[in-house]
XYZ file of C-alpha atoms in Angstrom:
742
model
C 23.094 -16.995 15.167
C 23.225 -20.025 12.830
C 23.434 -22.343 15.837
C 20.403 -20.723 17.471
C 18.338 -21.054 14.302
C 19.440 -24.684 13.944
C 18.498 -25.466 17.556
C 15.127 -23.844 17.040
C 14.505 -25.728 13.776
C 15.429 -29.021 15.443
C 13.002 -28.280 18.282
C 10.207 -27.658 15.803
C 11.201 -30.808 13.968
C 10.950 -32.794 17.190
C 7.430 -31.467 17.721
C 6.539 -32.492 14.157
C 7.953 -36.028 14.549
C 6.178 -36.485 17.865
C 2.943 -35.241 16.300
C 3.183 -37.520 13.268
C 3.995 -40.583 15.353
C 1.239 -39.872 17.850
C -1.382 -39.112 15.216
C -1.825 -42.798 14.373
C -3.543 -43.512 17.701
C -4.299 -39.990 18.840
C -8.024 -40.203 19.195
C -9.520 -36.762 19.807
C -6.940 -33.992 19.480
C -6.702 -30.918 21.654
C -7.808 -27.414 20.737
C -5.771 -27.120 17.542
C -8.004 -27.492 14.444
C -7.665 -30.407 12.044
C -8.135 -27.976 9.145
C -7.305 -24.330 8.550
C -9.754 -21.935 10.136
C -11.310 -18.948 8.415
C -10.424 -15.463 9.692
C -12.863 -12.588 9.298
C -11.453 -9.107 8.610
C -12.847 -5.675 7.716
C -10.160 -4.634 5.238
C -12.840 -3.330 2.848
C -15.049 -1.937 5.644
C -17.318 -4.998 5.631
C -16.885 -8.423 7.224
C -15.111 -10.767 4.792
C -12.918 -13.819 4.855
C -9.230 -12.885 4.979
C -8.599 -15.249 2.068
C -11.211 -13.487 -0.075
C -9.788 -9.980 0.345
C -7.384 -8.913 -2.461
C -5.129 -7.043 -0.019
C -2.014 -8.132 1.881
C -3.437 -8.488 5.389
C -2.480 -10.448 8.506
C -5.202 -11.362 10.993
C -4.951 -12.529 14.604
C -7.811 -14.055 16.566
C -8.017 -14.013 20.370
C -6.202 -17.344 20.700
C -3.263 -16.192 18.562
C -3.062 -12.907 20.478
C -2.818 -14.785 23.773
C -0.173 -17.186 22.437
C 1.989 -14.277 21.187
C 1.267 -12.074 24.247
C -0.035 -9.223 22.089
C -1.888 -6.713 24.252
C -1.067 -3.353 22.653
C 0.218 -1.741 19.458
C 3.751 -2.028 20.828
C 3.553 -5.851 20.730
C 2.271 -6.316 17.197
C 5.573 -6.483 15.280
C 6.307 -10.175 15.711
C 4.979 -12.280 12.834
C 3.877 -9.688 10.252
C 6.286 -9.625 7.277
C 7.992 -6.271 6.700
C 6.718 -4.903 10.022
C 9.233 -3.847 12.680
C 8.247 -2.331 16.032
C 10.917 -1.016 18.369
C 11.222 1.153 21.446
C 12.809 4.573 21.133
C 13.925 7.340 23.442
C 11.622 10.264 24.197
C 8.686 8.407 25.747
C 8.069 5.069 27.438
C 4.769 4.812 25.561
C 5.814 5.663 22.011
C 6.797 2.595 19.977
C 8.286 3.237 16.551
C 6.747 1.274 13.660
C 8.209 0.474 10.234
C 5.735 -1.111 7.801
C 6.986 -1.614 4.237
C 9.625 1.023 5.006
C 7.131 3.653 6.218
C 7.608 4.916 9.773
C 5.525 6.322 12.644
C 8.519 7.764 14.479
C 7.050 11.204 15.129
C 6.511 12.448 18.693
C 5.334 15.823 17.405
C 1.698 16.882 17.081
C 2.572 18.829 13.943
C 3.571 15.763 11.912
C 1.418 12.695 11.355
C 2.395 9.048 11.020
C 2.438 7.086 7.772
C 0.718 4.049 9.323
C -2.932 4.343 10.318
C -3.570 3.089 13.858
C -7.164 2.233 14.796
C -9.152 0.981 17.782
C -12.570 -0.417 16.819
C -12.335 1.378 13.488
C -11.536 4.746 15.128
C -8.417 6.521 13.860
C -5.814 7.435 16.511
C -4.375 10.858 15.745
C -1.153 10.299 17.711
C 1.132 7.249 17.435
C 3.094 8.627 20.421
C 1.272 7.080 23.350
C 0.070 3.871 21.684
C 1.994 1.458 23.949
C -1.061 1.242 26.190
C -2.857 -1.927 27.221
C -6.293 -2.677 25.863
C -8.057 -4.757 28.479
C -10.150 -6.878 26.129
C -8.792 -7.308 22.583
C -10.785 -9.739 20.438
C -8.830 -9.658 17.170
C -6.323 -7.571 15.216
C -5.917 -6.794 11.519
C -2.701 -5.542 9.918
C -3.208 -4.226 6.380
C 0.003 -3.759 4.414
C 0.392 -1.190 1.684
C -1.441 2.125 1.137
C -5.096 2.153 2.199
C -5.849 5.670 0.987
C -9.420 5.260 -0.261
C -11.134 3.343 2.537
C -8.906 4.281 5.496
C -7.866 7.733 4.338
C -4.821 9.896 4.848
C -1.794 8.757 6.828
C -2.085 5.096 5.808
C 0.693 5.021 3.194
C 2.463 2.114 4.880
C -0.754 0.395 5.888
C -3.227 0.257 8.756
C -3.360 -1.617 12.075
C -6.799 -2.108 13.612
C -7.367 -3.455 17.143
C -10.941 -4.667 17.678
C -12.136 -5.134 21.243
C -14.601 -7.821 22.300
C -18.349 -7.324 21.966
C -20.805 -8.651 24.570
C -22.204 -12.127 23.941
C -25.424 -11.773 25.945
C -24.747 -14.847 28.113
C -23.275 -14.842 31.604
C -19.597 -15.795 31.582
C -16.526 -14.946 33.633
C -12.894 -15.209 32.615
C -10.050 -14.662 35.091
C -6.349 -14.784 34.216
C -3.176 -14.210 36.195
C 0.560 -14.048 35.486
C 3.620 -14.128 37.718
C 7.161 -13.866 36.414
C 10.690 -12.672 36.955
C 11.458 -8.977 37.404
C 8.437 -9.119 39.755
C 5.996 -9.390 36.855
C 2.434 -9.544 38.158
C -0.642 -9.410 35.985
C -4.318 -9.997 36.647
C -7.283 -9.802 34.291
C -11.015 -10.351 34.641
C -13.741 -10.165 32.004
C -17.449 -10.479 32.776
C -20.190 -10.995 30.212
C -23.581 -10.134 31.689
C -26.784 -11.923 30.686
C -28.834 -10.070 28.105
C -31.668 -7.875 29.305
C -33.999 -7.972 26.361
C -32.113 -6.388 23.421
C -29.409 -5.010 25.739
C -26.160 -6.827 26.568
C -22.944 -5.697 28.251
C -19.372 -6.782 28.924
C -16.703 -5.274 31.182
C -12.999 -6.092 31.618
C -10.192 -4.971 33.908
C -6.463 -5.683 33.768
C -3.559 -4.805 36.042
C -0.019 -5.373 34.795
C 3.257 -4.459 36.502
C 6.946 -5.255 36.613
C 9.925 -3.746 38.459
C 12.143 -2.926 35.469
C 15.266 -4.443 33.915
C 18.165 -2.023 34.570
C 19.063 -0.490 37.936
C 19.474 3.266 38.353
C 22.662 4.154 40.263
C 21.269 7.599 41.113
C 17.673 7.019 42.289
C 15.544 9.426 44.282
C 17.095 12.727 43.130
C 14.443 15.440 42.936
C 14.093 18.558 40.791
C 11.255 21.041 41.281
C 9.927 22.872 38.231
C 7.346 25.564 37.767
C 3.923 24.432 36.580
C 2.793 22.544 34.604
C 5.696 20.242 35.450
C 6.034 20.161 39.243
C 8.521 17.947 41.072
C 10.172 14.959 39.411
C 12.159 12.186 41.089
C 14.655 9.890 39.393
C 13.431 6.300 39.180
C 14.858 3.221 40.858
C 14.970 1.202 37.659
C 14.445 1.485 33.914
C 11.714 -0.323 32.013
C 9.330 -0.693 34.939
C 5.583 -0.514 34.352
C 2.441 -0.258 36.464
C -0.736 -0.300 34.373
C -4.435 -0.386 35.112
C -6.817 -0.684 32.177
C -10.588 -0.956 31.873
C -12.815 -1.644 28.898
C -16.571 -1.803 28.570
C -18.888 -2.739 25.724
C -22.650 -2.266 25.540
C -24.782 -3.525 22.652
C -28.361 -2.686 21.744
C -29.729 -5.130 19.170
C -33.134 -4.216 17.746
C -32.994 -6.529 14.747
C -32.540 -3.996 11.919
C -30.934 -1.427 14.234
C -27.653 -2.307 15.983
C -25.792 0.058 18.338
C -22.386 -0.673 19.907
C -20.788 1.551 22.530
C -17.133 0.845 23.339
C -15.045 2.418 26.100
C -11.382 1.920 26.955
C -9.283 3.574 29.648
C -5.629 3.054 30.546
C -3.628 4.533 33.416
C 0.045 3.695 32.978
C 3.045 4.720 35.077
C 6.339 3.590 33.585
C 9.930 4.460 32.844
C 11.867 4.315 29.626
C 14.430 1.619 29.032
C 17.869 2.749 30.144
C 19.329 5.271 27.701
C 22.938 4.210 27.685
C 25.928 6.147 26.380
C 27.566 4.040 23.673
C 30.705 6.176 23.389
C 32.269 8.749 25.697
C 31.281 12.293 24.727
C 33.754 15.130 24.362
C 32.614 17.432 27.151
C 33.905 20.970 27.445
C 32.554 23.758 29.608
C 35.077 23.183 32.403
C 34.010 19.595 32.966
C 37.328 17.966 32.194
C 37.861 14.660 33.953
C 34.187 13.756 33.974
C 33.580 10.432 32.247
C 30.510 8.543 31.165
C 30.122 4.787 31.777
C 29.956 4.176 28.033
C 29.654 0.717 26.510
C 28.386 -0.813 23.288
C 27.088 -3.800 25.289
C 24.149 -3.666 27.638
C 24.926 -2.545 31.199
C 22.881 -3.722 34.190
C 23.110 -0.379 35.988
C 23.219 3.227 34.760
C 23.526 6.625 36.481
C 20.617 8.697 35.098
C 19.738 11.219 37.782
C 17.163 13.112 35.662
C 15.163 10.091 34.428
C 11.763 10.127 36.121
C 8.570 8.139 35.710
C 6.117 8.852 32.908
C 2.381 8.986 33.588
C 0.076 8.230 30.669
C -3.710 8.361 30.745
C -5.653 7.287 27.657
C -9.393 7.089 27.187
C -11.613 6.384 24.219
C -15.334 6.373 23.501
C -16.961 5.142 20.307
C -20.586 4.775 19.294
C -21.218 2.665 16.196
C -24.778 2.510 14.903
C -25.937 0.447 11.925
C -29.436 0.548 10.456
C -30.575 -1.816 7.704
C -32.708 0.086 5.228
C -33.258 -3.163 3.313
C -31.671 -6.603 3.439
C -28.959 -5.317 1.069
C -28.529 -1.645 2.032
C -27.491 -0.225 5.407
C -26.381 3.051 6.976
C -23.491 3.081 9.422
C -22.267 5.841 11.726
C -19.076 5.849 13.851
C -18.862 8.699 16.362
C -15.775 8.803 18.568
C -13.902 10.852 21.135
C -10.399 10.068 22.381
C -8.144 11.796 24.893
C -4.445 11.497 25.723
C -2.707 13.044 28.749
C 0.971 12.254 29.231
C 3.470 13.720 31.637
C 6.632 12.275 30.151
C 8.615 13.595 33.114
C 12.373 13.943 33.052
C 14.208 12.458 30.082
C 17.939 11.998 30.790
C 19.325 11.858 27.262
C 23.071 12.174 27.879
C 23.433 8.729 29.424
C 25.090 9.825 32.691
C 24.871 11.896 35.878
C 27.153 14.950 36.069
C 27.949 17.555 38.687
C 29.689 20.915 38.294
C 31.006 22.311 41.552
C 28.728 19.933 43.430
C 25.649 21.110 41.519
C 23.686 18.620 39.370
C 24.402 19.293 35.720
C 22.644 18.015 32.600
C 24.639 17.737 29.380
C 21.347 17.162 27.556
C 17.974 16.401 29.122
C 14.352 17.340 28.662
C 11.004 17.442 30.408
C 7.644 17.186 28.685
C 3.960 17.691 29.397
C 1.589 16.842 26.534
C -2.171 16.669 26.081
C -4.350 15.786 23.099
C -7.990 15.144 22.377
C -9.864 14.377 19.193
C -13.372 14.054 17.794
C -14.170 12.053 14.695
C -17.288 11.215 12.760
C -17.624 8.751 9.921
C -20.822 7.941 8.010
C -21.205 5.140 5.476
C -23.865 3.924 3.088
C -23.170 0.269 2.280
C -25.033 -1.816 -0.235
C -25.227 -4.688 -2.657
C -27.021 -4.618 -5.997
C -26.781 -7.812 -8.014
C -23.068 -8.466 -8.571
C -22.106 -4.995 -7.307
C -20.907 -4.183 -3.776
C -20.471 -0.545 -2.896
C -19.744 1.850 -0.071
C -20.083 5.635 0.003
C -18.709 7.513 3.001
C -17.754 10.775 4.608
C -15.212 11.477 7.363
C -14.538 14.401 9.718
C -11.680 14.701 12.208
C -10.792 17.475 14.663
C -7.730 17.288 16.908
C -6.351 19.717 19.480
C -3.057 19.240 21.275
C -0.609 21.152 23.445
C 2.972 20.245 24.188
C 5.448 21.913 26.570
C 8.892 20.382 25.995
C 11.991 22.361 27.052
C 15.367 20.757 26.311
C 18.232 21.534 28.683
C 21.695 21.674 27.116
C 24.729 22.061 29.387
C 22.469 23.346 32.145
C 23.212 23.333 35.895
C 20.288 22.907 38.298
C 21.001 24.667 41.610
C 18.528 24.078 44.480
C 15.231 25.914 44.199
C 12.429 26.348 41.716
C 13.394 25.752 38.069
C 11.545 27.798 35.475
C 12.268 26.905 31.825
C 12.903 30.099 29.925
C 13.884 31.516 26.549
C 16.363 33.709 28.450
C 18.081 31.367 30.874
C 21.600 32.553 31.814
C 22.393 29.108 33.273
C 21.666 27.262 30.022
C 24.417 26.440 27.581
C 22.347 28.021 24.819
C 20.548 30.642 26.908
C 17.248 29.260 25.618
C 15.617 26.157 27.110
C 13.365 25.941 24.054
C 16.114 26.246 21.448
C 16.014 22.459 20.861
C 12.517 21.989 22.246
C 9.134 23.639 21.850
C 6.163 25.044 23.724
C 2.996 25.323 21.689
C -0.329 23.925 20.594
C -1.917 22.613 17.416
C -5.347 22.324 15.858
C -5.585 19.786 13.042
C -8.740 19.250 11.005
C -9.485 16.875 8.172
C -12.525 16.316 5.937
C -12.971 13.533 3.404
C -15.460 11.888 1.092
C -14.995 8.516 -0.566
C -16.641 5.827 -2.669
C -15.693 2.243 -3.451
C -17.307 -0.132 -5.946
C -16.755 -3.837 -6.534
C -18.051 -6.232 -9.197
C -18.009 -9.957 -8.391
C -18.551 -12.919 -10.659
C -17.740 -16.588 -10.340
C -14.265 -16.249 -11.870
C -13.144 -12.672 -11.370
C -13.617 -9.516 -9.341
C -13.014 -5.878 -10.236
C -12.914 -3.175 -7.584
C -11.962 0.470 -7.429
C -12.249 3.468 -5.172
C -11.663 7.187 -4.927
C -11.257 9.553 -1.959
C -10.891 13.316 -1.619
C -9.268 14.756 1.534
C -8.929 18.337 2.724
C -6.596 19.147 5.657
C -6.308 22.342 7.668
C -3.539 22.648 10.249
C -2.577 25.393 12.678
C 0.498 25.653 14.877
C 0.562 28.187 17.746
C 4.103 28.521 19.067
C 4.994 30.214 22.332
C 8.655 29.315 21.949
C 10.669 27.034 19.648
C 14.158 27.421 18.206
C 14.724 31.084 17.520
C 11.000 31.862 17.970
C 10.609 33.463 21.414
C 7.360 35.405 20.943
C 3.939 33.795 20.342
C 3.479 33.160 16.633
C 0.821 31.347 14.604
C 1.478 29.328 11.467
C -1.120 27.742 9.197
C -1.059 25.152 6.437
C -3.715 23.701 4.166
C -3.619 21.007 1.511
C -5.861 18.527 -0.239
C -5.428 15.314 -2.177
C -7.198 12.709 -4.320
C -6.495 9.024 -3.732
C -7.377 6.067 -5.951
C -7.173 2.291 -5.984
C -8.029 -0.400 -8.512
C -7.890 -4.173 -8.078
C -8.422 -7.095 -10.451
C -8.824 -10.589 -8.975
C -8.852 -13.910 -10.818
C -10.579 -16.724 -8.918
C -9.112 -20.079 -9.926
C -11.500 -21.883 -7.573
C -13.135 -21.188 -4.241
C -9.839 -21.686 -2.391
C -7.273 -20.113 -4.741
C -7.147 -16.592 -6.148
C -4.597 -14.122 -7.489
C -4.859 -10.358 -7.690
C -3.194 -7.239 -9.064
C -3.637 -3.944 -7.239
C -2.772 -0.291 -7.771
C -3.233 2.105 -4.857
C -2.179 5.561 -3.774
C -1.533 6.954 -0.323
C -1.246 10.382 1.222
C 0.515 11.653 4.362
C -0.683 15.146 5.217
C 1.675 18.098 5.032
C 1.832 20.900 7.551
C 4.180 23.192 9.408
C 6.781 22.310 12.062
C 8.532 25.005 14.078
C 7.260 27.567 11.603
C 8.739 25.667 8.646
C 6.133 24.383 6.140
C 6.489 20.925 4.594
C 4.705 19.300 1.667
C 2.384 16.302 1.796
C 4.016 12.929 1.214
C 2.448 10.850 -1.556
C 2.769 7.204 -2.540
C 1.937 5.034 -5.527
C 1.980 1.287 -5.022
C 1.784 -1.644 -7.473
C 1.127 -5.076 -5.990
C 0.445 -8.627 -7.129
C -0.605 -11.382 -4.786
C -1.675 -14.988 -4.358
C -3.967 -16.424 -1.693
C -4.605 -20.126 -1.590
C -5.605 -23.064 0.606
C -4.287 -26.455 -0.545
C -3.964 -30.128 0.449
C -7.534 -30.561 1.616
C -7.434 -27.229 3.427
C -4.354 -28.146 5.468
C -1.846 -25.765 3.856
C -2.282 -22.025 3.297
C -0.032 -19.665 1.375
C -0.470 -15.911 1.112
C 2.144 -14.114 -0.980
C 2.577 -10.577 -2.267
C 5.175 -8.654 -4.272
C 5.075 -4.875 -4.525
C 6.776 -1.786 -5.907
C 6.091 1.627 -4.372
C 7.192 5.186 -5.065
C 7.102 7.824 -2.321
C 7.611 11.526 -2.986
C 8.333 14.363 -0.532
C 9.168 11.747 2.090
C 8.725 12.966 5.674
C 11.443 11.725 8.044
C 12.030 13.303 11.452
C 15.291 13.334 13.352
C 16.657 14.938 16.519
C 19.932 16.555 17.469
C 21.002 18.803 20.314
C 21.866 21.565 17.870
C 18.597 21.554 15.905
C 16.054 19.781 18.101
C 13.409 17.855 16.161
C 13.677 18.588 12.457
C 12.433 17.269 9.138
C 15.010 15.411 7.053
C 14.265 16.347 3.421
C 14.010 13.455 0.964
C 12.551 13.924 -2.506
C 11.866 10.326 -3.469
C 12.078 6.758 -2.221
C 11.504 3.623 -4.310
C 10.806 0.365 -2.527
C 10.524 -3.202 -3.794
C 9.367 -5.974 -1.528
C 8.168 -9.542 -1.215
C 6.016 -11.020 1.558
C 5.181 -14.650 2.238
C 2.947 -16.148 4.951
C 2.521 -19.908 5.388
C 0.222 -21.906 7.659
C 0.099 -25.697 7.804
C -1.892 -28.274 9.753
C -0.006 -31.454 8.718
C -1.829 -33.612 11.254
C -4.498 -33.230 13.879
C -3.303 -31.078 16.759
C -0.193 -29.760 14.998
C 0.054 -26.263 13.488
C 2.976 -24.497 11.817
C 3.214 -20.825 10.872
C 5.966 -18.994 9.023
C 6.433 -15.575 7.440
C 9.182 -13.863 5.460
C 9.488 -10.243 4.385
C 12.052 -8.732 2.022
C 12.455 -4.982 1.530
C 14.769 -3.082 -0.808
C 14.725 0.707 -0.328
C 16.353 3.126 -2.756
C 16.512 6.676 -1.387
C 17.273 9.687 -3.556
C 20.572 11.315 -2.599
C 20.187 14.647 -4.381
C 19.621 16.483 -1.074
C 22.519 14.728 0.656
C 23.230 11.186 1.869
C 20.229 9.422 3.405
C 19.717 5.852 4.607
C 16.748 3.582 5.203
C 15.895 2.635 8.780
C 13.776 -0.420 7.971
C 15.254 -3.947 8.148
C 15.865 -5.617 4.795
C 14.624 -9.008 6.020
C 12.056 -9.988 8.641
C 10.970 -13.541 9.360
C 9.073 -15.635 11.868
C 8.461 -19.334 12.423
C 6.307 -21.077 15.006
C 4.989 -24.516 15.854
C 2.242 -25.592 18.232
C 1.270 -29.134 19.141
C -1.832 -29.916 21.184
C -1.757 -33.489 22.437
C -4.886 -35.667 22.457
C -7.299 -34.937 25.253
C -7.205 -36.892 28.474
C -10.322 -38.606 29.764
C -11.298 -35.495 31.739
C -11.113 -33.291 28.623
C -7.843 -31.513 29.406
C -4.803 -31.662 27.157
C -1.144 -30.622 26.980
C -0.045 -27.865 24.587
C 3.498 -27.024 23.392
C 4.414 -23.906 21.421
C 7.634 -22.287 20.191
C 8.042 -19.020 18.267
C 11.085 -17.536 16.577
C 11.369 -13.953 15.284
C 14.142 -12.581 13.085
C 14.890 -9.037 12.012
C 17.840 -8.026 9.896
C 20.440 -5.397 10.751
C 19.173 -1.862 10.172
C 20.127 1.780 10.522
C 18.837 3.690 13.516
C 19.853 7.121 12.192
C 18.399 8.523 8.935
C 21.517 10.626 8.322
C 24.705 8.604 7.759
C 27.728 9.584 9.820
C 31.076 7.996 8.966
C 32.354 8.484 12.536
C 29.425 6.871 14.361
C 27.575 4.928 11.651
C 28.899 1.558 12.783
C 27.732 2.251 16.343
C 24.208 3.383 15.428
C 23.688 0.466 13.038
C 21.475 -2.015 14.881
C 22.526 -5.687 14.725
C 20.388 -8.499 13.382
C 18.632 -10.605 16.006
C 16.730 -13.845 16.357
C 14.516 -14.105 19.438
C 12.848 -17.296 20.661
C 9.735 -17.596 22.813
C 8.342 -20.796 24.276
C 5.190 -21.936 26.071
C 4.050 -25.234 27.638
C 0.694 -25.688 29.319
C -2.081 -27.913 30.572
C -5.342 -26.597 29.118
C -9.093 -26.980 29.816
C -8.723 -28.658 33.190
C -12.160 -29.343 34.721
C -12.184 -27.882 38.221
C -15.276 -27.646 40.440
C -17.614 -26.634 37.648
C -15.080 -24.349 35.975
C -12.352 -24.779 33.398
C -8.747 -23.984 34.359
C -5.554 -23.440 32.370
C -1.945 -23.245 33.511
C 1.171 -22.700 31.406
C 4.833 -21.856 31.754
C 6.371 -19.410 29.284
C 9.614 -17.689 28.412
C 10.290 -14.750 26.096
C 13.708 -14.028 24.608
C 14.648 -17.545 25.664
C 18.318 -17.195 24.657
C 18.616 -13.895 26.589
C 19.612 -11.675 23.679
C 20.735 -8.227 24.792
C 20.936 -6.521 21.417
C 20.851 -2.808 20.699
C 17.291 -1.802 19.805
C 17.592 1.952 19.164
C 20.533 4.339 18.808
C 21.014 7.981 17.954
C 23.986 10.269 17.391
C 23.089 13.451 19.285
C 25.901 15.422 17.670
C 29.272 16.544 19.083
C 30.213 17.138 21.785
C 27.462 14.907 23.142
C 27.269 11.159 23.411
C 25.864 8.566 21.078
C 23.110 6.939 23.119
C 21.295 3.651 22.731
C 18.491 1.529 24.147
C 18.862 -2.244 24.491
C 16.164 -4.896 24.213
C 14.403 -6.414 27.194
C 16.342 -9.424 28.561
C 14.917 -12.915 29.069
C 11.615 -12.996 30.944
C 9.716 -16.059 32.142
C 6.785 -16.949 34.309
C 3.513 -18.785 34.826
C 0.054 -18.032 33.437
C -3.089 -19.395 35.025
C -6.745 -18.867 34.294
C -10.328 -19.837 35.066
C -13.420 -19.847 32.838
C -16.974 -20.239 34.058
């Protein structure tokens, strides 16, 4: 590890030396700025400079997103301090986020996530299913810390907002392609149409596919289930993906009245990464002599005869209308509808393929069919009166979902139609829903909020308040010991507050102190009610641009207190269950640095430190967030050639500390489920802005996970006598990007 970091640091140093030496006679540099560029964010629901917002926030523009290959929520955890994003088992499209120790690990409709996920300002009700491509992302904002007043419930850890591109009103075409190892093939086209009076439009399409990273030793095995499941077939490889995504944007600009319609659609067929047995299970039930190819290092081939492809379809519609009553007062409305349909398919959890008397046998496996749709409406009155800025708003959210998820434990599958049942004589438990569930939910939320800010030349004061009312209903057909249809209801409400004081040293340097609360809605899971989770956070920060606007530092230190913490876990004996935790205290530090030491050369670095203290009065518990996260990157754009093109070099390094993958410590398997620290390196080298027959072309070579790390990314003890399973990170990938602009 030390050697890899040293090699990486030396490489960055070489870029710096080359840049400094070349700067003396560089002439006109490439695309990299000679000064730090401003980034516009909407952290306070209005467009502001990132440096002027007294909140810990990381912003990415389109160029940074392309350099880091960020195309979905699953890719965002690279350079944000104290943010970790990892794959998990259960769905190929459900990344697990940890932001300041708060997780979005839930795959259940009954329990919400503690990090607010947004597309174009529209809240996504389900974090499970967010690893979908957005065809035309313009910029991304990651707000750290509770955002309870302006972004509402379920933003205790923070909020992540993807903003897609708006039409420009001038004809333009952008085409991009990628080829790489593991048969990676990607194509993207975006077309901006010329404006027709006040109307402009933009449309984008992307196709992205690869053939997977781990071979399946038991491909093509079929199992036929009763509806809604149908026939599944085991995949050829694990980690493959075939995605088609479309986005469209239409804008009507009538001076004082602006209307934006945004549409996104993704159709994704994929398989989970190989779920590998890390230790041999103790199997009874007359299966003596059967062994599992267990290993704590990544295997290149696995026998998972029940692992089938997942099919995810996501669509979203949003209509944002803004009307200026006066130059200083406007009304804004955001109306949105989103829909998720996912057939997860067969999930082979035991890490092997078994037979009993020649009949396929699953030690533990599941199949899942899930659907969700949501409506939301938000209205805002925004204004400015003298030194006062204010926003008053209301929010309504209605979500319906249904989920059919039987879990098969020690179950043989003889030929013929398979009908999951609560009275299955072939099942090891006799109930295919004992560790799973079949039911539906209806979740509703209403809120009203207000936020006021006072600005002077030397200081700012701001504060907000929000009231939220939640109503939740769970209709269970079968789950655990519940085998007859039963309805459960829950209702709760909460007040959230924030207050911020900012001292402005000068127009480029400011410090702030912030108090904020957060609220994660309560509810009922499997008929068991659970309380809302609450958070109080205290934060101080510094934002400054120095050295003639060539060096930027953003720093924050925080202390937070969470009560009635909601953590979900899974075991074969209990299925998905809530791990009770009364209180968690977290201290943290975050540092982001950007430097432009010379024309064409840019450095970025970030460090996050997190110290969690979990109450142990309800039994031993352990944090699953890494204690340290860090990133470092360097990009050097050489001076332009006579034809206007230039060479660009970039390297990125990402570090995350060792961390626990299981919330419940187990002395027998704790060392196995503890994920190792890792340092991944990405690199890119390209020739940019090549004039070509009236167009502009780009070509670059890239590599991700350059040192080919094969570290454990997720692990879980399923409970005796079953295996401990794990998922390993994607190996080294590399390829070529090429593009045209005209």
